[in-house]
Amino acid sequence: MIATFDRVAKWYGSVIGLVDATITIEPGVTGLLGPNGAGKSTFLKLLGGQIAPSQGSVELFGHDPCRRPHVFRDVGYLPEQDAFYEDMTGREFVIYLTRLHGFSASRARKLAEAAIERVDLVEDSKRRIRTYSKGMRQRIKLAQAIAHEPKLLILDEPLTGMDPVARRRIMNLVAEQRDAGATVIVSSHILHEVEEMTNRVILMYQGRVRAWGMRDEIRGFLDRYPHKVRLECDNPRELALRILELPGVLSVNIEEKALRLTTRKPDDIYDALPGLVLDHGYTVDAIEAEDVGLDAIFRYLVA
Amino acid sequence: MPVDDASYRAWDGQARPSAMASVAIASTMVRRLLRQRLLKALVIFAPVIACVVASLVFGLIAEGKVRIDGAGRPPSAPDIASAVRTMFGDSNLLAYLNRMFFPSLLSLAVIVAAFAGAPLIAEDRRSRSLALYFSRPIRHFDYVAGKFLTLFFFLGLFLLAPPICMYLTDCALSGEGTAAAHLGTFGRSLIPGAVACCLYGALAIGVSSLVERTNHAVLVFFGIIMLAFFAGNMLARGVFRDPSWLAVSPFSAIQRITSDVLPIPRQFVQDNYVASLDLSAAWWSVSLWTGGSLAMLIWRIRKVEVVA
């Protein structure tokens, strides 16, 4: 395992940052989700050893990150806030921070240049950072995080301020890191961004970890909330009658060329539907599970 | 999986990354600070002027145009007039040159320390760069050491380069045997600079760790030096009428130490009253100011969570 949180709590004076978090971070991409103020940044700072827990323990690669800074030789960190020397060029900035990993100046230069190329900032890397746009700042921060080819990449709101093309590039870069065997933890308050990158999530709200694991597993645990399924078909009334006979179906709403149903057992619907279609000759154009997205899961969790 | 597990990915950086971190921090910070014109001018000014003046004085002496008497006071019109007739005692020459520079150098070193030291940590706190530093495999000690090295570079260039330049000029122009004969004087001439480096360096970086804005750090640093100077003088001259109270001021303490370690007669110390300050009190003052500043820095760095 990469990191563990064991009953971790963090207070900033009387303000709660994180409460009773017990989590294990597995290899792969993990999304850290929650609205602003949910405790995402506190979580990442604890993981990055930048603040110490008020209670409980954090382990990164089996060590306390606050006491054993050597664990960071394989960690790349992209902070949420801008943290620059504005008078430096982007290239100087990345080389400098790469050197802090113990690389010689020449090796750091090569690694930095490769990272800058990966974030597509080669042309602007010799400009001073003070002239950079928000998106370029995010990219140069990402370059310094990946330059030393870390095993664990911690990205705090990496897509903030980026245009769609840059967002896509960063998402692809996260996928590349994952495919190369790195573990990536990416936080965001925009759910669909994370949804595109991973199915493994940690959902946070008001300083608490509400759920963590694979998205479908989390949804499966939310028994209180029936699943909503929308079917587009040619004969919704007849299909609705058949579906109501299935166990677990709670309600069906009929629309002109579609029906919406709620069920506690969505898998039964998906299993039975091919038989219904074949036996009765219905045409089903589309099946859509309406509330398995992170948006719906999150809404249920904080309700 | 612990990072020191044999199955963990091979590390191709330095064997001890943190060992090089301080050097990397210092070299980068020096380059950045040298972009400031004032600082650049100050650090270039001191050794260049030292070389020029030393060469000039040695040249004039070699030509017999200037006489420096045994007491080692600055040349006056009668001195120059009698330069042809009387040669100087060479053992005082280096001391004389140092005496010309040190009072003004020590004053200007406060400016160098303020402008070079103030931004070192304050800027990192303000820009939240500490988060980037401490997500690297470096210790707090490496970070602080890097910042100290940066400031020592500037203060060292300013306070230690002039004596070195003078000594080299002395060796080059005074003939054979000078290098060995004047080594003691040269060694002593480095001590005030080294003491000032440590004291001003610790104080400037300590102050820098307290605030988040560079200009605030500069003001606080100057404020402490000025306040201590005026408080020391007021207590010593007015309230208690005891020169020991001058030790309250680190500036006065360094001046007193300078007057002791350099073979300069007390009457040539800029402020004669400072010469009456007890030497041990001066050393205590310097030690307490330096130690106190370091303690403040360590407390601050340990206490402040870097991005909270």
Coordinates of C-alpha atoms in Angstrom, one line a residue:
Chain A
M1 CA 0.0 0.0 0.0
I2 CA 1.1 3.5 -0.6
A3 CA -0.3 5.4 2.3
T4 CA -2.5 4.9 5.3
F5 CA -4.5 7.2 7.5
D6 CA -5.3 5.8 10.9
R7 CA -8.0 7.7 12.8
V8 CA -6.5 11.0 11.7
A9 CA -7.9 14.3 12.9
K10 CA -6.6 17.8 12.3
W11 CA -7.8 21.0 13.9
Y12 CA -6.7 24.5 13.1
G13 CA -7.3 26.0 16.5
S14 CA -11.1 25.5 17.0
V15 CA -11.6 24.9 13.3
I16 CA -12.0 21.3 12.2
G17 CA -9.8 20.4 9.2
L18 CA -10.3 16.6 9.2
V19 CA -12.0 14.3 11.5
D20 CA -11.5 10.6 12.2
A21 CA -10.1 9.6 8.8
T22 CA -9.1 6.0 8.3
I23 CA -8.1 5.3 4.8
T24 CA -5.7 3.2 2.7
I25 CA -4.4 4.6 -0.5
E26 CA -3.9 1.8 -3.1
P27 CA -1.8 2.0 -6.3
G28 CA -3.6 3.6 -9.2
V29 CA -5.5 6.9 -9.6
T30 CA -7.6 8.0 -6.6
G31 CA -9.9 11.0 -6.8
L32 CA -10.3 13.1 -3.7
L33 CA -13.7 14.8 -4.0
G34 CA -15.6 17.3 -2.1
P35 CA -16.8 20.9 -2.1
N36 CA -14.6 23.8 -1.1
G37 CA -13.8 23.5 2.7
A38 CA -14.5 19.7 2.7
G39 CA -10.9 19.0 4.0
K40 CA -9.3 17.9 0.7
S41 CA -6.3 20.2 1.0
T42 CA -5.9 19.3 4.7
F43 CA -5.9 15.6 3.7
L44 CA -3.2 16.2 1.0
K45 CA -1.1 18.3 3.3
L46 CA -1.2 15.6 6.0
L47 CA -0.3 13.1 3.3
G48 CA 2.5 15.3 2.1
G49 CA 3.9 15.8 5.7
Q50 CA 3.4 19.5 5.5
I51 CA 1.2 19.5 8.6
A52 CA 1.2 17.1 11.4
P53 CA -2.1 15.4 12.5
S54 CA -3.6 16.5 15.8
Q55 CA -4.6 13.0 16.4
G56 CA -3.9 9.6 14.8
S57 CA -1.1 8.7 12.4
V58 CA -0.3 9.1 8.7
E59 CA 2.1 6.7 7.0
L60 CA 3.6 7.3 3.6
F61 CA 5.5 4.3 2.1
G62 CA 5.5 2.9 5.7
H63 CA 7.0 6.0 7.3
D64 CA 5.8 9.1 9.1
P65 CA 6.1 11.8 6.4
C66 CA 6.6 14.5 9.1
R67 CA 9.6 12.8 10.6
R68 CA 11.2 11.1 7.6
P69 CA 11.5 13.5 4.7
H70 CA 13.5 11.0 2.6
V71 CA 10.1 9.4 1.7
F72 CA 9.5 12.5 -0.5
R73 CA 12.3 11.5 -3.0
D74 CA 9.6 9.6 -4.8
V75 CA 6.7 12.0 -4.3
G76 CA 5.6 14.7 -6.6
Y77 CA 3.4 17.4 -5.2
L78 CA 1.3 20.0 -7.0
P79 CA -0.1 22.5 -4.5
E80 CA -3.4 24.2 -5.0
Q81 CA -2.0 27.7 -4.4
D82 CA 0.5 29.3 -6.6
A83 CA 3.9 28.9 -5.0
F84 CA 6.5 30.6 -7.2
Y85 CA 9.4 32.8 -7.4
E86 CA 7.9 35.1 -9.9
D87 CA 11.2 36.5 -11.1
M88 CA 12.4 33.0 -12.2
T89 CA 11.7 31.6 -15.6
G90 CA 9.6 28.5 -15.7
R91 CA 12.6 26.4 -16.7
E92 CA 14.8 27.8 -13.9
F93 CA 12.0 27.0 -11.5
V94 CA 11.6 23.4 -12.5
I95 CA 15.4 22.8 -12.6
Y96 CA 15.7 24.3 -9.1
L97 CA 13.1 22.2 -7.5
T98 CA 14.4 19.1 -9.3
R99 CA 17.8 19.7 -7.9
L100 CA 16.3 19.6 -4.4
H101 CA 15.8 15.9 -5.0
G102 CA 19.5 15.5 -5.0
F103 CA 20.1 15.5 -8.8
S104 CA 23.1 17.2 -10.2
A105 CA 22.5 20.4 -12.1
S106 CA 23.0 18.8 -15.5
R107 CA 20.7 15.8 -14.7
A108 CA 18.1 18.1 -13.2
R109 CA 18.2 20.2 -16.3
K110 CA 17.5 17.2 -18.5
L111 CA 14.7 15.9 -16.3
A112 CA 13.2 19.4 -16.1
E113 CA 13.3 19.9 -19.9
A114 CA 11.6 16.5 -20.4
A115 CA 8.9 17.4 -17.9
I116 CA 8.3 20.8 -19.5
E117 CA 7.9 19.2 -22.8
R118 CA 5.4 16.8 -21.4
V119 CA 3.2 19.7 -20.2
D120 CA 3.7 21.4 -23.5
L121 CA 5.4 24.5 -22.2
V122 CA 8.7 24.4 -24.0
E123 CA 8.2 27.7 -25.9
D124 CA 7.2 29.7 -22.8
S125 CA 9.6 28.0 -20.4
K126 CA 12.2 30.8 -20.8
R127 CA 9.8 33.5 -19.9
R128 CA 9.5 34.8 -16.3
I129 CA 6.7 33.1 -14.3
R130 CA 5.2 36.5 -13.5
T131 CA 4.1 36.7 -17.2
Y132 CA 2.4 33.3 -17.1
S133 CA -1.4 32.8 -17.4
K134 CA -3.2 30.8 -14.8
G135 CA -3.2 27.7 -17.0
M136 CA 0.5 28.0 -17.7
R137 CA 1.2 28.3 -14.0
Q138 CA -0.7 25.1 -13.4
R139 CA 1.3 23.4 -16.1
I140 CA 4.7 24.6 -14.7
K141 CA 3.6 23.4 -11.3
L142 CA 2.7 20.1 -12.8
A143 CA 6.1 19.9 -14.5
Q144 CA 8.0 20.4 -11.2
A145 CA 5.8 17.6 -9.7
I146 CA 6.6 15.1 -12.4
A147 CA 10.1 16.0 -13.3
H148 CA 11.8 13.5 -11.0
E149 CA 9.5 10.7 -12.1
P150 CA 7.8 10.2 -8.8
K151 CA 6.1 7.0 -7.7
L152 CA 3.4 9.0 -6.0
L153 CA 1.9 12.1 -7.5
I154 CA -0.2 14.3 -5.3
L155 CA -2.3 16.8 -7.4
D156 CA -4.3 19.4 -5.5
E157 CA -6.9 20.9 -7.9
P158 CA -4.7 20.5 -10.9
L159 CA -7.2 21.5 -13.5
T160 CA -8.1 24.8 -12.0
G161 CA -7.9 27.6 -14.6
M162 CA -7.1 25.4 -17.5
D163 CA -8.7 25.6 -20.9
P164 CA -10.3 22.5 -22.3
V165 CA -7.3 21.5 -24.4
A166 CA -5.0 21.8 -21.5
R167 CA -7.4 19.9 -19.3
R168 CA -7.5 17.0 -21.7
R169 CA -3.7 17.0 -21.8
I170 CA -3.4 16.9 -18.1
M171 CA -5.9 14.1 -17.9
N172 CA -3.9 12.2 -20.4
L173 CA -0.8 12.8 -18.4
V174 CA -2.4 11.4 -15.3
A175 CA -3.4 8.3 -17.3
E176 CA 0.2 8.1 -18.5
Q177 CA 1.5 8.2 -15.0
R178 CA -0.9 5.6 -13.9
D179 CA 0.1 3.3 -16.9
A180 CA 3.7 3.8 -15.9
G181 CA 3.0 2.4 -12.5
A182 CA 2.7 5.6 -10.5
T183 CA 0.0 6.2 -7.9
V184 CA -1.9 9.5 -8.5
I185 CA -4.0 11.2 -5.9
V186 CA -6.0 14.0 -7.5
S187 CA -8.3 16.4 -5.7
S188 CA -11.1 18.4 -7.2
H189 CA -14.4 19.9 -6.3
I190 CA -15.6 19.4 -9.9
L191 CA -16.9 15.8 -9.9
H192 CA -17.0 15.1 -13.5
E193 CA -13.3 16.0 -13.9
V194 CA -12.4 13.3 -11.5
E195 CA -14.9 10.9 -12.9
E196 CA -13.1 11.0 -16.2
M197 CA -9.8 10.1 -14.6
T198 CA -10.7 7.4 -12.1
N199 CA -13.4 5.2 -10.6
R200 CA -11.7 5.1 -7.2
V201 CA -12.6 8.0 -5.1
I202 CA -12.5 9.4 -1.6
L203 CA -15.6 11.5 -0.9
M204 CA -15.2 14.2 1.7
Y205 CA -17.6 16.7 3.2
Q206 CA -17.3 19.0 6.2
G207 CA -14.0 17.6 7.2
R208 CA -15.1 14.0 7.2
V209 CA -14.5 11.2 4.8
R210 CA -18.0 10.1 3.8
A211 CA -17.0 7.2 1.6
W212 CA -14.0 5.8 -0.2
G213 CA -13.5 3.0 -2.7
M214 CA -14.7 2.2 -6.2
R215 CA -17.5 4.4 -7.3
D216 CA -19.9 1.5 -8.1
E217 CA -19.2 -0.1 -4.7
I218 CA -20.0 3.1 -2.9
R219 CA -23.2 3.4 -4.9
G220 CA -24.1 -0.2 -4.0
F221 CA -23.8 0.6 -0.3
L222 CA -26.3 3.4 -0.6
D223 CA -29.4 1.2 0.0
R224 CA -31.5 4.0 1.2
Y225 CA -31.5 5.5 -2.3
P226 CA -33.1 3.4 -5.0
H227 CA -31.3 3.4 -8.3
K228 CA -32.8 5.4 -11.2
V229 CA -32.8 3.9 -14.6
R230 CA -34.0 5.5 -17.8
L231 CA -35.0 3.3 -20.8
E232 CA -35.6 4.7 -24.3
C233 CA -38.0 2.4 -26.1
D234 CA -40.7 2.2 -28.7
N235 CA -43.5 0.9 -26.3
P236 CA -42.9 2.3 -22.9
R237 CA -46.4 1.5 -21.5
E238 CA -46.1 -2.2 -22.2
L239 CA -42.6 -2.5 -21.1
A240 CA -43.4 -0.6 -17.9
L241 CA -46.0 -3.3 -17.1
R242 CA -43.5 -6.1 -17.5
I243 CA -40.9 -4.3 -15.5
L244 CA -43.2 -3.7 -12.6
E245 CA -43.5 -7.4 -12.2
L246 CA -39.8 -7.7 -11.5
P247 CA -38.7 -7.8 -7.8
G248 CA -37.2 -4.6 -6.4
V249 CA -38.9 -2.2 -8.8
L250 CA -40.5 0.6 -6.8
S251 CA -41.9 2.9 -9.4
V252 CA -42.1 3.6 -13.1
N253 CA -42.8 6.9 -14.8
I254 CA -43.8 6.7 -18.4
E255 CA -42.7 9.3 -20.9
E256 CA -43.5 9.6 -24.6
K257 CA -40.7 7.3 -25.9
A258 CA -39.0 6.4 -22.6
L259 CA -39.6 5.3 -19.1
R260 CA -37.9 6.1 -15.8
L261 CA -37.9 3.5 -13.1
T262 CA -36.6 3.3 -9.6
T263 CA -35.4 0.0 -8.2
R264 CA -33.4 -1.4 -5.3
K265 CA -32.0 -4.1 -7.6
P266 CA -30.8 -2.6 -10.8
D267 CA -28.9 -5.7 -11.7
D268 CA -32.2 -7.6 -11.9
I269 CA -33.4 -5.1 -14.5
Y270 CA -30.3 -5.4 -16.5
D271 CA -30.5 -9.2 -16.4
A272 CA -34.2 -9.4 -17.3
L273 CA -34.2 -6.8 -20.0
P274 CA -32.7 -8.9 -22.8
G275 CA -35.3 -11.6 -22.2
L276 CA -38.2 -9.1 -22.3
V277 CA -36.9 -7.5 -25.4
L278 CA -36.5 -10.9 -27.2
D279 CA -39.8 -12.4 -25.9
H280 CA -42.0 -9.4 -26.6
G281 CA -40.2 -7.8 -29.5
Y282 CA -39.7 -4.4 -27.8
T283 CA -37.1 -2.1 -29.2
V284 CA -34.8 -0.5 -26.5
D285 CA -32.7 2.3 -27.9
A286 CA -30.8 3.3 -24.8
I287 CA -30.4 2.3 -21.1
E288 CA -29.0 4.9 -18.8
A289 CA -28.3 4.6 -15.1
E290 CA -29.1 8.1 -13.9
D291 CA -27.7 8.2 -10.5
V292 CA -24.5 6.2 -10.4
G293 CA -22.4 9.2 -11.2
L294 CA -20.3 10.8 -8.6
D295 CA -22.6 13.8 -8.6
A296 CA -25.5 11.7 -7.5
I297 CA -23.5 9.6 -5.1
F298 CA -22.2 12.7 -3.5
R299 CA -25.6 14.2 -3.2
Y300 CA -26.9 11.1 -1.4
L301 CA -23.9 11.0 0.9
V302 CA -24.3 14.5 2.1
A303 CA -28.1 14.5 2.2
Chain B
M1 CA 6.2 -0.9 1.2
P2 CA 8.9 1.1 2.9
V3 CA 11.1 3.2 0.7
D4 CA 14.2 1.6 1.9
D5 CA 12.9 -1.8 0.8
A6 CA 15.3 -3.5 -1.6
S7 CA 12.5 -4.0 -4.0
Y8 CA 11.7 -0.4 -4.2
R9 CA 12.5 1.6 -7.3
A10 CA 16.2 2.2 -7.7
W11 CA 17.2 5.8 -6.8
D12 CA 19.4 7.5 -9.3
G13 CA 19.8 10.8 -7.5
Q14 CA 22.5 11.7 -5.0
A15 CA 23.2 9.1 -2.3
R16 CA 22.0 11.8 0.2
P17 CA 19.8 14.2 -1.6
S18 CA 19.6 16.5 1.4
A19 CA 23.4 17.0 1.4
M20 CA 23.2 18.8 -1.9
A21 CA 20.0 20.6 -1.2
S22 CA 21.5 23.4 0.8
V23 CA 24.0 24.1 -1.9
A24 CA 21.3 24.1 -4.6
I25 CA 19.2 26.4 -2.5
A26 CA 22.1 28.8 -1.9
S27 CA 23.3 28.9 -5.4
T28 CA 19.8 29.6 -6.8
M29 CA 19.0 32.2 -4.2
V30 CA 22.3 34.0 -4.7
R31 CA 21.6 34.2 -8.5
R32 CA 18.1 35.5 -7.7
L33 CA 19.3 38.1 -5.2
L34 CA 22.1 39.3 -7.5
R35 CA 19.3 40.5 -9.9
Q36 CA 18.8 43.3 -7.3
R37 CA 20.9 46.2 -8.4
L38 CA 21.4 47.6 -4.9
L39 CA 22.7 44.4 -3.6
K40 CA 24.9 43.8 -6.6
A41 CA 26.3 47.2 -6.3
L42 CA 27.0 46.8 -2.5
V43 CA 28.8 43.5 -2.8
I44 CA 30.9 44.5 -5.7
F45 CA 31.6 47.9 -4.2
A46 CA 33.4 46.6 -1.1
P47 CA 36.1 44.4 -2.6
V48 CA 36.6 46.6 -5.6
I49 CA 37.1 49.7 -3.5
A50 CA 39.3 47.8 -1.1
C51 CA 41.6 46.7 -4.0
V52 CA 41.7 50.2 -5.5
V53 CA 42.5 51.9 -2.2
A54 CA 45.0 49.3 -1.2
S55 CA 46.8 49.5 -4.5
L56 CA 46.7 53.2 -4.3
V57 CA 48.1 53.4 -0.8
F58 CA 50.7 50.8 -1.5
G59 CA 51.6 52.5 -4.7
L60 CA 52.0 55.9 -3.0
I61 CA 54.0 54.4 -0.3
A62 CA 56.2 52.6 -2.8
E63 CA 56.8 55.9 -4.5
G64 CA 57.5 57.5 -1.1
K65 CA 54.6 59.9 -1.5
V66 CA 52.8 58.8 1.7
R67 CA 53.9 58.1 5.2
I68 CA 52.0 56.2 7.7
D69 CA 53.4 56.6 11.1
G70 CA 53.8 53.8 13.6
A71 CA 50.6 54.7 15.4
G72 CA 48.7 53.8 12.3
R73 CA 46.5 56.9 12.0
P74 CA 45.2 58.0 8.7
P75 CA 47.5 60.1 6.5
S76 CA 47.3 63.8 7.0
A77 CA 48.8 66.6 5.1
P78 CA 52.0 66.7 7.2
D79 CA 52.2 62.9 6.8
I80 CA 52.2 63.3 3.0
A81 CA 54.7 66.1 3.2
S82 CA 57.1 64.0 5.2
A83 CA 56.4 60.8 3.2
V84 CA 59.6 61.2 1.3
R85 CA 61.7 61.4 4.4
T86 CA 60.2 58.7 6.6
M87 CA 59.1 55.2 5.7
F88 CA 56.4 53.5 7.5
G89 CA 56.4 50.5 9.8
D90 CA 55.1 47.8 7.6
S91 CA 53.5 45.8 10.3
N92 CA 50.9 48.5 10.7
L93 CA 50.0 48.9 7.1
L94 CA 47.5 46.1 6.8
A95 CA 45.9 47.2 10.1
Y96 CA 45.8 50.7 8.8
L97 CA 44.0 49.6 5.6
N98 CA 41.5 47.5 7.6
R99 CA 40.9 50.4 9.9
M100 CA 40.0 52.6 7.0
F101 CA 37.4 50.1 5.9
F102 CA 35.9 48.4 8.9
P103 CA 33.8 51.0 10.5
S104 CA 32.1 51.9 7.3
L105 CA 31.9 48.2 6.2
L106 CA 30.3 47.2 9.4
S107 CA 27.7 50.0 8.9
L108 CA 27.0 49.0 5.4
A109 CA 26.9 45.3 6.3
V110 CA 23.7 46.0 8.2
I111 CA 22.2 47.2 4.8
V112 CA 23.5 44.1 3.0
A113 CA 22.1 41.8 5.7
A114 CA 18.8 43.5 5.6
F115 CA 18.3 43.4 1.9
A116 CA 19.9 40.0 1.3
G117 CA 18.5 38.3 4.4
A118 CA 15.0 39.7 4.7
P119 CA 13.4 38.0 1.7
L120 CA 15.0 34.6 2.3
I121 CA 12.3 33.1 4.4
A122 CA 9.6 35.8 4.4
E123 CA 9.2 35.5 0.6
D124 CA 8.8 31.8 0.9
R125 CA 6.2 32.1 3.5
R126 CA 4.3 34.7 1.5
S127 CA 4.5 32.8 -1.7
R128 CA 3.8 29.5 0.0
S129 CA 6.9 28.1 -1.5
L130 CA 7.6 26.3 1.7
A131 CA 5.1 23.7 0.5
L132 CA 7.3 23.0 -2.4
Y133 CA 10.5 22.8 -0.4
F134 CA 9.1 20.4 2.2
S135 CA 7.5 18.1 -0.4
R136 CA 11.1 17.4 -1.3
P137 CA 13.5 15.0 0.5
I138 CA 15.1 17.7 2.5
R139 CA 15.1 18.5 6.2
H140 CA 14.2 21.8 7.8
F141 CA 17.9 22.0 8.6
D142 CA 18.9 21.8 5.0
Y143 CA 16.5 24.5 4.1
V144 CA 17.7 26.9 6.8
A145 CA 21.4 26.0 6.0
G146 CA 20.8 26.9 2.4
K147 CA 19.4 30.2 3.4
F148 CA 22.3 30.9 5.7
L149 CA 24.8 30.0 3.0
T150 CA 23.0 32.5 0.7
L151 CA 23.3 35.3 3.2
F152 CA 26.9 34.3 4.2
F153 CA 27.8 34.6 0.5
F154 CA 26.8 38.2 0.5
L155 CA 28.0 39.2 3.9
G156 CA 31.2 37.3 3.3
L157 CA 31.8 39.0 0.0
F158 CA 31.2 42.3 1.7
L159 CA 33.0 41.8 5.0
L160 CA 35.7 39.2 4.2
A161 CA 36.6 40.0 0.7
P162 CA 38.1 43.4 1.4
P163 CA 40.7 42.1 4.0
I164 CA 41.5 39.3 1.6
C165 CA 42.0 41.8 -1.2
M166 CA 44.1 44.0 1.0
Y167 CA 46.2 41.1 2.1
L168 CA 46.8 39.9 -1.4
T169 CA 47.6 43.5 -2.5
D170 CA 50.0 43.7 0.5
C171 CA 51.7 40.5 -0.5
A172 CA 52.0 41.5 -4.1
L173 CA 53.4 44.9 -3.5
S174 CA 55.3 44.7 -0.3
G175 CA 57.9 42.3 -1.4
E176 CA 59.1 38.9 -0.2
G177 CA 58.3 37.7 3.2
T178 CA 55.3 39.8 3.6
A179 CA 52.8 37.0 3.2
A180 CA 54.1 35.2 6.3
A181 CA 54.9 38.3 8.3
H182 CA 51.4 39.7 7.9
L183 CA 49.5 36.5 8.2
G184 CA 48.6 37.2 11.8
T185 CA 47.2 40.6 11.0
F186 CA 45.3 39.2 8.1
G187 CA 43.8 36.4 10.3
R188 CA 42.7 39.0 12.9
S189 CA 41.2 41.2 10.2
L190 CA 38.9 38.3 9.2
I191 CA 37.5 37.9 12.8
P192 CA 35.2 41.0 12.9
G193 CA 33.8 40.1 9.5
A194 CA 33.1 36.6 10.6
V195 CA 31.5 37.7 13.8
A196 CA 29.3 40.2 12.0
C197 CA 28.4 37.6 9.4
C198 CA 27.1 35.3 12.1
L199 CA 25.3 37.9 14.1
Y200 CA 23.7 39.8 11.3
G201 CA 23.0 36.6 9.4
A202 CA 21.2 35.0 12.3
L203 CA 19.3 38.1 13.1
A204 CA 18.3 38.8 9.5
I205 CA 17.1 35.2 8.8
G206 CA 15.4 35.0 12.2
V207 CA 13.5 38.2 11.5
S208 CA 12.7 36.9 8.0
S209 CA 11.1 33.8 9.5
L210 CA 8.7 36.0 11.6
V211 CA 7.0 38.0 8.9
E212 CA 5.6 37.3 5.5
R213 CA 6.5 40.5 3.6
T214 CA 10.1 41.3 2.6
N215 CA 9.8 45.0 3.2
H216 CA 8.4 44.3 6.7
A217 CA 11.4 42.1 7.4
V218 CA 13.7 44.8 6.3
L219 CA 12.0 47.3 8.5
V220 CA 11.9 45.0 11.5
F221 CA 15.6 44.2 11.0
F222 CA 16.6 47.9 10.8
G223 CA 14.3 48.6 13.7
I224 CA 15.9 46.1 16.0
I225 CA 19.4 47.3 15.1
M226 CA 18.5 51.0 15.5
L227 CA 16.4 50.5 18.6
A228 CA 19.2 48.5 20.3
F229 CA 21.7 51.1 19.3
F230 CA 19.8 54.0 20.7
A231 CA 18.7 52.1 23.7
G232 CA 22.3 51.0 24.4
N233 CA 23.5 54.6 24.1
M234 CA 20.7 56.1 26.1
L235 CA 21.2 53.6 28.9
A236 CA 25.0 53.9 28.8
R237 CA 25.3 57.7 28.5
G238 CA 22.1 58.9 30.1
V239 CA 20.4 56.6 32.5
F240 CA 23.1 54.6 34.1
R241 CA 26.2 56.4 32.9
D242 CA 27.9 53.1 32.5
P243 CA 29.5 52.1 29.1
S244 CA 28.7 48.4 29.8
W245 CA 25.1 49.2 28.7
L246 CA 26.4 49.8 25.2
A247 CA 26.5 46.0 25.0
V248 CA 22.8 46.1 24.5
S249 CA 23.6 47.1 20.9
P250 CA 25.0 44.4 18.7
F251 CA 26.4 47.1 16.4
S252 CA 28.4 48.6 19.3
A253 CA 29.5 45.2 20.5
I254 CA 30.9 44.3 17.1
Q255 CA 32.7 47.7 16.9
R256 CA 34.3 47.0 20.3
I257 CA 35.4 43.5 19.2
T258 CA 36.8 45.0 16.0
S259 CA 38.9 47.5 18.0
D260 CA 40.3 44.6 20.1
V261 CA 41.1 42.0 17.5
L262 CA 42.6 44.4 15.0
P263 CA 45.8 46.1 16.1
I264 CA 44.1 49.5 16.1
P265 CA 44.7 51.9 18.9
R266 CA 41.4 52.5 20.8
Q267 CA 41.5 56.2 19.9
F268 CA 40.8 55.3 16.3
V269 CA 37.6 53.5 17.0
Q270 CA 35.0 55.8 15.5
D271 CA 33.3 56.3 18.8
N272 CA 35.8 56.5 21.7
Y273 CA 33.0 55.8 24.2
V274 CA 32.6 52.4 22.6
A275 CA 36.2 51.7 23.4
S276 CA 35.4 51.9 27.0
L277 CA 32.9 49.0 26.7
D278 CA 34.2 45.9 28.5
L279 CA 35.4 43.4 26.0
S280 CA 33.8 40.4 27.6
A281 CA 30.5 42.2 27.7
A282 CA 30.8 42.8 24.0
W283 CA 31.4 39.1 23.3
W284 CA 28.5 38.2 25.6
S285 CA 26.3 40.6 23.6
V286 CA 27.4 39.2 20.3
S287 CA 26.8 35.6 21.6
L288 CA 23.4 36.4 23.0
W289 CA 22.2 38.2 20.0
T290 CA 23.4 35.4 17.7
G291 CA 22.1 32.6 19.9
G292 CA 18.8 34.4 20.5
S293 CA 18.3 34.9 16.8
L294 CA 19.1 31.3 16.0
A295 CA 16.8 30.1 18.8
M296 CA 14.0 32.3 17.5
L297 CA 14.6 30.9 14.0
I298 CA 14.6 27.3 15.2
W299 CA 11.5 27.8 17.2
R300 CA 9.8 29.5 14.3
I301 CA 10.7 26.9 11.7
R302 CA 9.7 24.0 14.0
K303 CA 6.4 25.7 15.1
V304 CA 5.1 26.9 11.8
E305 CA 3.4 24.3 9.7
V306 CA 4.6 25.2 6.3
V307 CA 1.4 25.8 4.5
A308 CA -1.2 26.0 7.2

